[in-house]
Short mmCIF file of C-alpha atoms and ligand atoms in Angstrom, two decimals:
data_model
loop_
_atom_site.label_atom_id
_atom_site.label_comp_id
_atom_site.label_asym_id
_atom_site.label_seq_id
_atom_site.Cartn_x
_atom_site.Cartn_y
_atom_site.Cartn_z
CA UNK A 2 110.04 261.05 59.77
CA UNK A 3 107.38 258.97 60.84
CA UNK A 4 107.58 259.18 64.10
CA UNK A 5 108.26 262.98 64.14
CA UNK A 6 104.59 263.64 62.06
CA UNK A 7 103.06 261.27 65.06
CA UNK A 8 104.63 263.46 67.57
CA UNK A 9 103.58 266.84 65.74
CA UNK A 10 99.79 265.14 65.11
CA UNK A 11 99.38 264.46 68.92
CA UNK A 12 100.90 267.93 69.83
CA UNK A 13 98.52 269.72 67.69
CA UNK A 14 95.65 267.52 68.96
CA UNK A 15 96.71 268.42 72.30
CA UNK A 16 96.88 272.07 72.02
CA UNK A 17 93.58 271.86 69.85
CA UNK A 18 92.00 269.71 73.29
CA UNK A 19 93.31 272.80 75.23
CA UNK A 20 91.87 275.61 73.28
CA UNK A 21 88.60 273.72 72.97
CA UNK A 22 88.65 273.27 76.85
CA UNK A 23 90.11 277.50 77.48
CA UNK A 24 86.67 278.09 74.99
CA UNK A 25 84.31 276.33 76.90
CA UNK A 26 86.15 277.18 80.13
CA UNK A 27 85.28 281.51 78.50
CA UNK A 28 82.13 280.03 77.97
CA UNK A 29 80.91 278.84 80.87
CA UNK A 30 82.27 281.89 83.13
CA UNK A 31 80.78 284.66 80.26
CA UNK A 32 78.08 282.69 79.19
CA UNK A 33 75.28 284.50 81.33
CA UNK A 34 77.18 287.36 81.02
CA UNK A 35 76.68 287.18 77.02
CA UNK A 36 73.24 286.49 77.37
CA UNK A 37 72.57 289.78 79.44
CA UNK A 38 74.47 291.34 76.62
CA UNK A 39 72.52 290.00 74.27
CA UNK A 40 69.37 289.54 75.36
CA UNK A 41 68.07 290.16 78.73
CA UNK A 42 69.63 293.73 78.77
CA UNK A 43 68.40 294.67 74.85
CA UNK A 44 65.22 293.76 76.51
CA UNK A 45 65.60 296.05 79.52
CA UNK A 46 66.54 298.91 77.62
CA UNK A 47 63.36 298.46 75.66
CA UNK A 48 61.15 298.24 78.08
CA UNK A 49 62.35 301.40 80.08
CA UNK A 50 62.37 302.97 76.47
CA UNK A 51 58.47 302.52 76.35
CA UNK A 52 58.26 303.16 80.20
CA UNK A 53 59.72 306.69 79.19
CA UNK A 54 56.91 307.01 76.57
CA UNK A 55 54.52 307.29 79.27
CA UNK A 56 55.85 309.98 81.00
CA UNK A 57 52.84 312.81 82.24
CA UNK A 58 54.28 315.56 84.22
CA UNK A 59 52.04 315.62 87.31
CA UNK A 60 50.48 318.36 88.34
CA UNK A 61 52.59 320.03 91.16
CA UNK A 62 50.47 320.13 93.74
CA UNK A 63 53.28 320.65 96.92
CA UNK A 64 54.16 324.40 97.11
CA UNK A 65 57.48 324.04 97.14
CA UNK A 66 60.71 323.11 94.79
CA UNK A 67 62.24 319.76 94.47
CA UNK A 68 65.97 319.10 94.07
CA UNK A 69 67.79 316.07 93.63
CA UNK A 70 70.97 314.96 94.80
CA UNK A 71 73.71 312.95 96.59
CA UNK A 72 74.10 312.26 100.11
CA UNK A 73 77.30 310.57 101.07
CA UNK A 74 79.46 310.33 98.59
CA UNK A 75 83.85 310.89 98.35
CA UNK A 76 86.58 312.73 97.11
CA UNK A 77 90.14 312.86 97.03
CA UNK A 78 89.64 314.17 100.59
CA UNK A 79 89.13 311.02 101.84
CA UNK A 80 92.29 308.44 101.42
CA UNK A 81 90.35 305.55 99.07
CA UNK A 82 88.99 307.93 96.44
CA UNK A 83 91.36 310.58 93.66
CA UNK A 84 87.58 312.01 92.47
CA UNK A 85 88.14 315.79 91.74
CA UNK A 86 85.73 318.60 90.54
CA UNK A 87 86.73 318.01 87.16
CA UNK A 88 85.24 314.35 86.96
CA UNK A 89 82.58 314.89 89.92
CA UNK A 90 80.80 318.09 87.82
CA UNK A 91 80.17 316.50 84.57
CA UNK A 92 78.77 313.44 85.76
CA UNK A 93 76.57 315.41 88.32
CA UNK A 94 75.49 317.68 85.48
CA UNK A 95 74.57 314.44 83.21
CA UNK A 96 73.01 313.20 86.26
CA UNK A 97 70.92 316.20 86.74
CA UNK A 98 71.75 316.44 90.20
CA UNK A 99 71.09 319.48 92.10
CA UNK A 100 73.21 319.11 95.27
CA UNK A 101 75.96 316.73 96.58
CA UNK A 102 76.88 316.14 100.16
CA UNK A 103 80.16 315.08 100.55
CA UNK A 104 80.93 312.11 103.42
CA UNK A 105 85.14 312.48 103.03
CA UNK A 106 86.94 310.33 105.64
CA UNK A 107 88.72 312.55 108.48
CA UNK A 108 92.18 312.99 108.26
CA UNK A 109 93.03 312.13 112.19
CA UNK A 110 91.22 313.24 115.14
CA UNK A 111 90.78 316.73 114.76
CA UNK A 112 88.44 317.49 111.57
CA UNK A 113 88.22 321.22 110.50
CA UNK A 114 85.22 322.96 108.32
CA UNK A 115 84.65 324.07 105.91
CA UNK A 116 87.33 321.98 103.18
CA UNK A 117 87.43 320.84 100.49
CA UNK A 118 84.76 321.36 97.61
CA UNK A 119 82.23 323.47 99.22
CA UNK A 120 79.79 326.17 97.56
CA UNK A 121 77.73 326.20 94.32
CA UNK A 122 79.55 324.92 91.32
CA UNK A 123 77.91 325.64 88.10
CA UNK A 124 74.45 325.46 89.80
CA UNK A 125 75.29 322.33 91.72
CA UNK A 126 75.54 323.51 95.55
CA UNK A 127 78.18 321.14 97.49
CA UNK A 128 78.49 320.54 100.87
CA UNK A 129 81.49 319.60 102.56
CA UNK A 130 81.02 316.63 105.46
CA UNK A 131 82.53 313.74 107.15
CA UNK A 132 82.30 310.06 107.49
CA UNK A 133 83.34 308.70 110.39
CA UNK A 134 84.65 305.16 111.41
CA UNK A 135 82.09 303.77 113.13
CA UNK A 136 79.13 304.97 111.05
CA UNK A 137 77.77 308.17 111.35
CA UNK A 138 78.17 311.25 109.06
CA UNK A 139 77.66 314.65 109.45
CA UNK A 140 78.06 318.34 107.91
CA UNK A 141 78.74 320.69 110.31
CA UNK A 142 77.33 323.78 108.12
CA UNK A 143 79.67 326.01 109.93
CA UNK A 144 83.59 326.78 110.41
CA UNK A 145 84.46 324.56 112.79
CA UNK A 146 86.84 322.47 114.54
CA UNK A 147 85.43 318.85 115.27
CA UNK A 148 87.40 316.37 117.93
CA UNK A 149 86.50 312.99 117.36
CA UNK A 150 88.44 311.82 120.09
CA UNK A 151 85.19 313.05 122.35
CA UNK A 152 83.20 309.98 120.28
CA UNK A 153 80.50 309.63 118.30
CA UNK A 154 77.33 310.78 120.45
CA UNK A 155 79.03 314.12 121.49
CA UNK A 156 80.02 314.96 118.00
CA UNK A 157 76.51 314.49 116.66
CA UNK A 158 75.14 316.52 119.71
CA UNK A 159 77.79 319.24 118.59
CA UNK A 160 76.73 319.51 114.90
CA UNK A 161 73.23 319.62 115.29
CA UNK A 162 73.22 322.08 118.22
CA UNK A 163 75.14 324.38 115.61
CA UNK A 164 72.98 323.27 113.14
CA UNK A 165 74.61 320.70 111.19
CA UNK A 166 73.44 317.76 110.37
CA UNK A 167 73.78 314.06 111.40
CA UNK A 168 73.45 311.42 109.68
CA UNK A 169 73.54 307.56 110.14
CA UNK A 170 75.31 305.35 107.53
CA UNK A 171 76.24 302.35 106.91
CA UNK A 172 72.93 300.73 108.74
CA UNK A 173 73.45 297.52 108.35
CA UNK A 174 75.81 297.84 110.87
CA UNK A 175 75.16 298.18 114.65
CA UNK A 176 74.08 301.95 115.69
CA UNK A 177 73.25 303.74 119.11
CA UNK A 178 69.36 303.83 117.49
CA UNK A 179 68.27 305.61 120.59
CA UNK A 180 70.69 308.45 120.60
CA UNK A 181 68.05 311.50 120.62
CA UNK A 182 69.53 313.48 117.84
CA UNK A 183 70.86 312.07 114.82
CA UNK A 184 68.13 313.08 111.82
CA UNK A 185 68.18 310.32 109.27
CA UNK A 186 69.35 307.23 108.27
CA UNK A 187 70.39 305.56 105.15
CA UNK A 188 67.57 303.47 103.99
CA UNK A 189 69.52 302.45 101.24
CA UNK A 190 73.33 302.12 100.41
CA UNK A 191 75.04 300.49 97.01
CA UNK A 192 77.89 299.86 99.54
CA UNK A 193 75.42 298.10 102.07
CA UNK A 194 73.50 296.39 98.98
CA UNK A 195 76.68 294.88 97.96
CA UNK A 196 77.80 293.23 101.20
CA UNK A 197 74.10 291.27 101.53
CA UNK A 198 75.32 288.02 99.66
CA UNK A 199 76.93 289.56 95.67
CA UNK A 200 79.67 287.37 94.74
CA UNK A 201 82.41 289.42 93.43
CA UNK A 202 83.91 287.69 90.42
CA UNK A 203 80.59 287.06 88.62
CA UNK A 204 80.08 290.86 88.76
CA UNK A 205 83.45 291.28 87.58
CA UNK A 206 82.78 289.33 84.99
CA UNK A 207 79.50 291.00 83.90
CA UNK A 208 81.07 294.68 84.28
CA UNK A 209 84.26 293.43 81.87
CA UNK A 210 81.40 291.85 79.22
CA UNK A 211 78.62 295.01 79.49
CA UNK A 212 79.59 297.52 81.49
CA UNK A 213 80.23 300.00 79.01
CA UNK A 214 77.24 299.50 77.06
CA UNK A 215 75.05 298.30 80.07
CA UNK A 216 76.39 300.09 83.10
CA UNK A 217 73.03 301.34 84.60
CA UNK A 218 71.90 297.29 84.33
CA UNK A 219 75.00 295.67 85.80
CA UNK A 220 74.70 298.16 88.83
CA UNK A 221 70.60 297.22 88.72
CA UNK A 222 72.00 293.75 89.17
CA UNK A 223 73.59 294.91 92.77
CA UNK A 224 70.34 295.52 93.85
CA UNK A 225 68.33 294.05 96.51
CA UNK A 226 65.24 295.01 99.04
CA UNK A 227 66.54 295.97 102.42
CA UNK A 228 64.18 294.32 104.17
CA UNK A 229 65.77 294.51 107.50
CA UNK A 230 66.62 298.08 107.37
CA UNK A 231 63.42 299.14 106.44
CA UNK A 232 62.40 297.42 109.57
CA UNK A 233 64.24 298.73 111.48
CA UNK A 234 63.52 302.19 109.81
CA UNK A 235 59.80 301.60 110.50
CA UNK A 236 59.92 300.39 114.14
CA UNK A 237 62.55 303.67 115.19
CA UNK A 238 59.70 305.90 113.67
CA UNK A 239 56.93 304.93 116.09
CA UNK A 240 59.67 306.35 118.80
CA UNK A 241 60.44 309.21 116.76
CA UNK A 242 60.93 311.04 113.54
CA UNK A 243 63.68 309.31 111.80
CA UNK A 244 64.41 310.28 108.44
CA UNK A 245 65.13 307.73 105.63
CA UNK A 246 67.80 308.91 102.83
CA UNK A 247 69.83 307.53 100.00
CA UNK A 248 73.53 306.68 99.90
CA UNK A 249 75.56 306.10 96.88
CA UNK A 250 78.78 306.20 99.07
CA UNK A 251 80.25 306.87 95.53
CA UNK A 252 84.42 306.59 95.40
CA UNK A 253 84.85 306.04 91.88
CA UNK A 254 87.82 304.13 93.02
CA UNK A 255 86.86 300.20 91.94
CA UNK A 256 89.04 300.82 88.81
CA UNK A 257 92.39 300.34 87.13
CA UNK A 258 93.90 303.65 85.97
CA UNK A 259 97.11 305.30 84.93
CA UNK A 260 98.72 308.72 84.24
CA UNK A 261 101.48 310.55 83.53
CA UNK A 262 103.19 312.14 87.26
CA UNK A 263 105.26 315.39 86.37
CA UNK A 264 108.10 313.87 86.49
CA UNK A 265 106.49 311.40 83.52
CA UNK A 266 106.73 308.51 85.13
CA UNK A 267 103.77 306.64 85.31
CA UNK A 268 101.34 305.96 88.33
CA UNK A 269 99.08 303.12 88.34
CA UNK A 270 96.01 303.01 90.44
CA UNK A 271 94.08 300.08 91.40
CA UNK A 272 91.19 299.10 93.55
CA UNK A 273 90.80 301.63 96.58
CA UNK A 274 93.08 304.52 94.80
CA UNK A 275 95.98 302.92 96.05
CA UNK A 276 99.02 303.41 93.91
CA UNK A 277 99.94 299.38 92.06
CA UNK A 278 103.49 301.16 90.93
CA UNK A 279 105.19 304.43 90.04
CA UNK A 280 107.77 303.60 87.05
CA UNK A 281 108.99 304.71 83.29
CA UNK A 282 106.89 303.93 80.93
CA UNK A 283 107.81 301.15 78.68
CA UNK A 284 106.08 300.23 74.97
CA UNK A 285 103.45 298.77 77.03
CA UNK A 286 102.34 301.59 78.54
CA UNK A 287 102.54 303.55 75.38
CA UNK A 288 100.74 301.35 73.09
CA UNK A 289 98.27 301.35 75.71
CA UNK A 290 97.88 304.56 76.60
CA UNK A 291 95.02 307.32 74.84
CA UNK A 292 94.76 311.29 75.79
CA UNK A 293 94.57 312.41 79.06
CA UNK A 294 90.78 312.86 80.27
CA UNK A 295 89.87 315.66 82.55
CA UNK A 296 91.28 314.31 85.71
CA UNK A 297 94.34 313.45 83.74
CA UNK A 298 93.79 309.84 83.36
CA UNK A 299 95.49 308.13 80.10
CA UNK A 300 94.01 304.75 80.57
CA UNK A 301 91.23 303.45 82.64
CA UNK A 302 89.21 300.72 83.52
CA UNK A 303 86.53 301.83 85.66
CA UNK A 304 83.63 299.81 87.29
CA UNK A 305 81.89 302.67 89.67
CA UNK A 306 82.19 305.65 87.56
CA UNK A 307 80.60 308.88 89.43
CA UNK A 308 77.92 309.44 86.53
CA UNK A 309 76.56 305.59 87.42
CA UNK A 310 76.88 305.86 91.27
CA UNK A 311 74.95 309.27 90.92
CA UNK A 312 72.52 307.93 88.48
CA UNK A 313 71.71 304.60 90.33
CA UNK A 314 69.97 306.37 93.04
CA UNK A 315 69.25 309.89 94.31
CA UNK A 316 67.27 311.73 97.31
CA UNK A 317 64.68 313.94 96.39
CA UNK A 318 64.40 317.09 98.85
CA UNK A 319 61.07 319.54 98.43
CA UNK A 320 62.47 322.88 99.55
CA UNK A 321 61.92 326.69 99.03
CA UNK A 322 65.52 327.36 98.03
CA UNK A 323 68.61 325.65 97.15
CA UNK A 324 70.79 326.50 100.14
CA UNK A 325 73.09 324.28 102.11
CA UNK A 326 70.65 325.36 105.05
CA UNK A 327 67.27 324.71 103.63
CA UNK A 328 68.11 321.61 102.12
CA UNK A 329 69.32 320.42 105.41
CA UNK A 330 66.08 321.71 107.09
CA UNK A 331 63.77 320.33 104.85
CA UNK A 332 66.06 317.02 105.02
CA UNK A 333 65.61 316.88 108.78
CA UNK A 334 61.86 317.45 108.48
CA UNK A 335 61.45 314.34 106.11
CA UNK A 336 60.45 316.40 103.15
CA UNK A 337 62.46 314.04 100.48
CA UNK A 338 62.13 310.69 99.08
CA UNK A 339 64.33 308.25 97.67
CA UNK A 340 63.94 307.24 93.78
CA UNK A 341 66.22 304.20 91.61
CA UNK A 342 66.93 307.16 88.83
CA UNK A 343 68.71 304.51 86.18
CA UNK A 344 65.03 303.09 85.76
CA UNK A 345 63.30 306.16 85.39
CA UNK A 346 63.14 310.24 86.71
CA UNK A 347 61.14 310.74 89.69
CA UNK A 348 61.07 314.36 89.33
CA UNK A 349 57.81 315.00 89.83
CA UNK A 350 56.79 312.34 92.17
CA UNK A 351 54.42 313.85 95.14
CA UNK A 352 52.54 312.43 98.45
CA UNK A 353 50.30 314.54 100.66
CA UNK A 354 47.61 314.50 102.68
CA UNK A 355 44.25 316.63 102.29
CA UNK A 356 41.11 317.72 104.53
CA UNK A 357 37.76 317.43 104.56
CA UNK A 358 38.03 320.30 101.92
CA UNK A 359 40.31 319.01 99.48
CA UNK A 360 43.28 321.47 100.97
CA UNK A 361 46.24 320.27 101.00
CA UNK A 362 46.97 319.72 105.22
CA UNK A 363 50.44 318.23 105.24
CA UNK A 364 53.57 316.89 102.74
CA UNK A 365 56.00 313.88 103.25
CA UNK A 366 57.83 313.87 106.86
CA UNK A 367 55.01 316.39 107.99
CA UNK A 368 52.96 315.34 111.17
CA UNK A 369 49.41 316.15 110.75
CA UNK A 370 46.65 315.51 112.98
CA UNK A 371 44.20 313.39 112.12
CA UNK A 372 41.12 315.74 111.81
CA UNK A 373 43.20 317.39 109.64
CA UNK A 374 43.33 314.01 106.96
CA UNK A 375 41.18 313.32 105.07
CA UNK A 376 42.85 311.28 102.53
CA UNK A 377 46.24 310.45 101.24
CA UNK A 378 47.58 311.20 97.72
CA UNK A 379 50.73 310.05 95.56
CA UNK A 380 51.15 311.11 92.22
CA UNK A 381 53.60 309.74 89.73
CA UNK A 382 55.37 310.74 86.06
CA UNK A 383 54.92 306.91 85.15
CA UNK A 384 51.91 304.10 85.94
CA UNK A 385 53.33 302.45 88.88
CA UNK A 386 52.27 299.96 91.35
CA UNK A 387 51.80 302.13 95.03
CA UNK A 388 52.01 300.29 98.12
CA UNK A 389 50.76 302.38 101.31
CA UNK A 390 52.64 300.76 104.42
CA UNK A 391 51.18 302.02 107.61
CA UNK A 392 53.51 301.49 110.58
CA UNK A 393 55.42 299.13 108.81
CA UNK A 394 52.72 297.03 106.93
CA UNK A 395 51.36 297.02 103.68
CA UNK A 396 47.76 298.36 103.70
CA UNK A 397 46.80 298.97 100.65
CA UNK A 398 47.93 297.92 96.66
CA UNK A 399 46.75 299.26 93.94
CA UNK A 400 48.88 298.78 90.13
CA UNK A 401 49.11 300.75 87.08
CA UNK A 402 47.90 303.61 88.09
CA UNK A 403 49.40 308.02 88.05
CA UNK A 404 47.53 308.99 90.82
CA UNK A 405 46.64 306.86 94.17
CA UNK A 406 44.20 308.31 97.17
CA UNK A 407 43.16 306.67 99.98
CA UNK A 408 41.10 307.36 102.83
CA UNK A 409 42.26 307.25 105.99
CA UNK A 410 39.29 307.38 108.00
CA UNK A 411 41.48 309.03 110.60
CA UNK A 412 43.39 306.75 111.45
CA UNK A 413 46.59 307.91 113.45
CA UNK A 414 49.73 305.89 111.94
CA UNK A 415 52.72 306.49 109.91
CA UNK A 416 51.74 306.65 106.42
CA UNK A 417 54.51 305.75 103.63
CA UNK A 418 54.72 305.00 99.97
CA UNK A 419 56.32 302.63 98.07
CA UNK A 420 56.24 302.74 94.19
CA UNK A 421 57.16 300.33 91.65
CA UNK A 422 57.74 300.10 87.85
CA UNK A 423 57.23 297.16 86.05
CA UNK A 424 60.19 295.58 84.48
CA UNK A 425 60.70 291.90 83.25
CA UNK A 426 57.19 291.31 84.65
CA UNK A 427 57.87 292.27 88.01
CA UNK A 428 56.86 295.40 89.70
CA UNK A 429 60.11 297.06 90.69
CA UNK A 430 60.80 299.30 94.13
CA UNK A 431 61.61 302.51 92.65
CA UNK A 432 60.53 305.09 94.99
CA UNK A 433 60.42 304.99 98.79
CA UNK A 434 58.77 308.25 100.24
CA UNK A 435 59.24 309.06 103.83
CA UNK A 436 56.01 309.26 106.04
CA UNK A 437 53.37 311.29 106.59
CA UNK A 438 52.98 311.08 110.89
CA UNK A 439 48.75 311.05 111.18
CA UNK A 440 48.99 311.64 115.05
CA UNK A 441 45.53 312.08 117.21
CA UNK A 442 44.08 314.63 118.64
CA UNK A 443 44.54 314.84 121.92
CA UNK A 444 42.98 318.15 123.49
CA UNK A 445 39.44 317.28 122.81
ZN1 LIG B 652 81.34 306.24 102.55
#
């Protein structure tokens, strides 16, 4: 008997040693994770809750609308995403997006337009486009046929002489930077963001612990300044007009999901949209499973829903009209910024130049002479910190302010903005205009 109570004492105190360890193994891998939840993030939302107390509409000062929206984003077009209309439109509609242009992957060489989701859906126009392998997209605009087998160069020639438009993503990656007619490039990508050093399982981790309370903060945490391709972005604009846009490349497809096939059997999805296994369901399933949600989804665990990939950061286009067309042509001229919408709304935002009579002489992307600037203006919803980088330097730096001027004294140069919110202490990027091209005079 004796020896039977030793054995069962040391068995207990073993498998007491082991849960103690398994606890401070949870512990140490969630512990920072639990402190976001518990304090750092509590803190966040406070702070952007006062932030949003200081809101003051700005006075709209450039004669023409602004729209927000997505630029490069999938569907279930393209073969790593099962997004459809049903789960794109509501979280584009909480995201108060005006516009979305699609980026689907081809299916094989030849690439027809228009497909997919293309028109206005509830108010929310949507333009059908491509992505292709080696980093460019584009929306033709137009029916169309397009052979990628002619490469990329020709293709982007082809759109924008019909009057598409070309984009280049992915720009972390090597790009022909001196083909003559591509019109923007991403200045900013969550995809790109992620690749620059994230380790994955800690952001598992912090997405498992707060992601459905803290989703906006654990995609905050992705974040970081792109240095390099703003660089880059700044030296191709002294060549020529290059404008900079915002990707979300949003696939809401980092997820594990399942749902009922006609046949009811039951798919599950994992990482990528590829199908884990097609099979009856079993108590498991059924215990697990809730009501189908729009898309038809019974159970999900989702990391990059299309309401936080929209939300995390959006290009703002001034235009007269919300057309597939103008949006595009106010695109190409640089008439948009780029604004981090999960700390605050941009709407509103503004930078301009005036003359030596206070008129208003040119907008964002515009290039104005320089007798025609007198100064430079930004205007903001929120006190921010602006940062006016001429060519690629910081010139000026002024904090806490609405409104920011500065005199140019004619000075020829590419004049952009870059605004920041203070969070945690730190002033934040949250806006990144493009330029305003001061060129000289030359027929004097
Ligand atoms: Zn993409």
């Amino acid at each position: 008997m004796k020896t039977i109570k030793k054995i069962v004492r040391i068995f207990s105190r073993i498998i007491l040693g082991l849960l103690i360890l398994i606890f401070i193994g949870f512990l140490i891998l969630t512990g920072s994770s639990w402190k976001r939840h518990f304090i750092t993030y509590p803190r966040f939302e406070k702070q952007r809750a006062d932030l949003w107390k200081k809101y003051k509409k700005p006075s709209k000062v450039i004669p023409l609308k602004e729209y927000k929206g997505i630029l490069h984003a999938h569907t279930y077009w393209s073969h790593d995403s099962r997004g459809i209309i049903e789960e794109i439109l509501p979280a584009a509609k909480h995201a108060k997006l005006d516009f979305l242009f699609f980026s689907d992957h081809p299916h094989g060489k030849l690439d027809s337009f228009p497909r997919s989701y293309h028109g206005i859906y509830d108010g929310i126009l949507i333009e059908p486009g491509t992505e292709s392998s080696d980093g460019c997209m584009v929306c033709p605009m137009d029916s169309v046929v397009l052979d990628w087998s002619k490469g990329q160069d020709s293709i982007i020639k082809e759109v924008v002489d019909m009057g598409g438009l070309a984009l280049y993503v992915h720009t972390e990656k090597p790009h022909n930077w001196d083909n003559p007619d591509y019109h923007a490039m991403e200045i900013y990508n969550i995809h790109t963001d992620m690749l620059d050093g994230e380790k994955l399982a800690p952001l598992i981790i912090n997405f498992t612990v707060n992601g459905k309370k803290f989703r906006h903060w654990c995609f905050r945490e992705l974040y970081d300044e792109q240095t390099e391709i703003l660089a880059n972005w700044d030296s191709l604009n002294k060549k020529r007009k290059i404008v900079g846009m915002a990707a979300v490349d949003a696939h809401n497809n980092q997820n594990i999901r399942a749902r009922y096939l006609d046949d009811r059997r039951v798919e599950w999805v994992g990482p990528n949209a590829e199908t884990i296994s097609v099979k009856k369901p079993g108590i498991f399933e059924k215990l697990l499973f809730g009501k189908p949600d729009a898309a038809g989804w019974v159970f999900k665990f989702d990391v990059d829903t299309y309401f936080a990939s929209f939300n995390y950061v959006n290009t703002h286009i001034f235009s007269d009209t919300l057309t597939n067309k103008a949006l595009k042509n106010h695109l190409v001229n640089g008439n948009a910024f780029i604004a981090f919408e999960n700390l605050a709304n941009a709407t509103g935002f503004q930078f301009y130049s005036t003359d030596s009579d206070n008129h208003i002489s040119g907008i964002l992307g515009d290039s104005v002479q320089n007798s025609s600037v007198s100064a430079l203006h930004a205007a903001s919803p929120f006190p921010v910190e602006f940062k006016l980088i001429r060519d690629g330097k910081v010139i000026d730096k002024v904090e806490n302010v609405y409104n920011y001027e500065y005199n140019i004294h004619s000075e020829p140069g590419n004049y952009r903005i870059v605004a920041s919110l203070m969070l945690d202490k730190k002033w934040t990027t949250w806006v990144q205009t493009n330029p305003i091209y001061v060129f000289e005079e030359t027929n004097k």
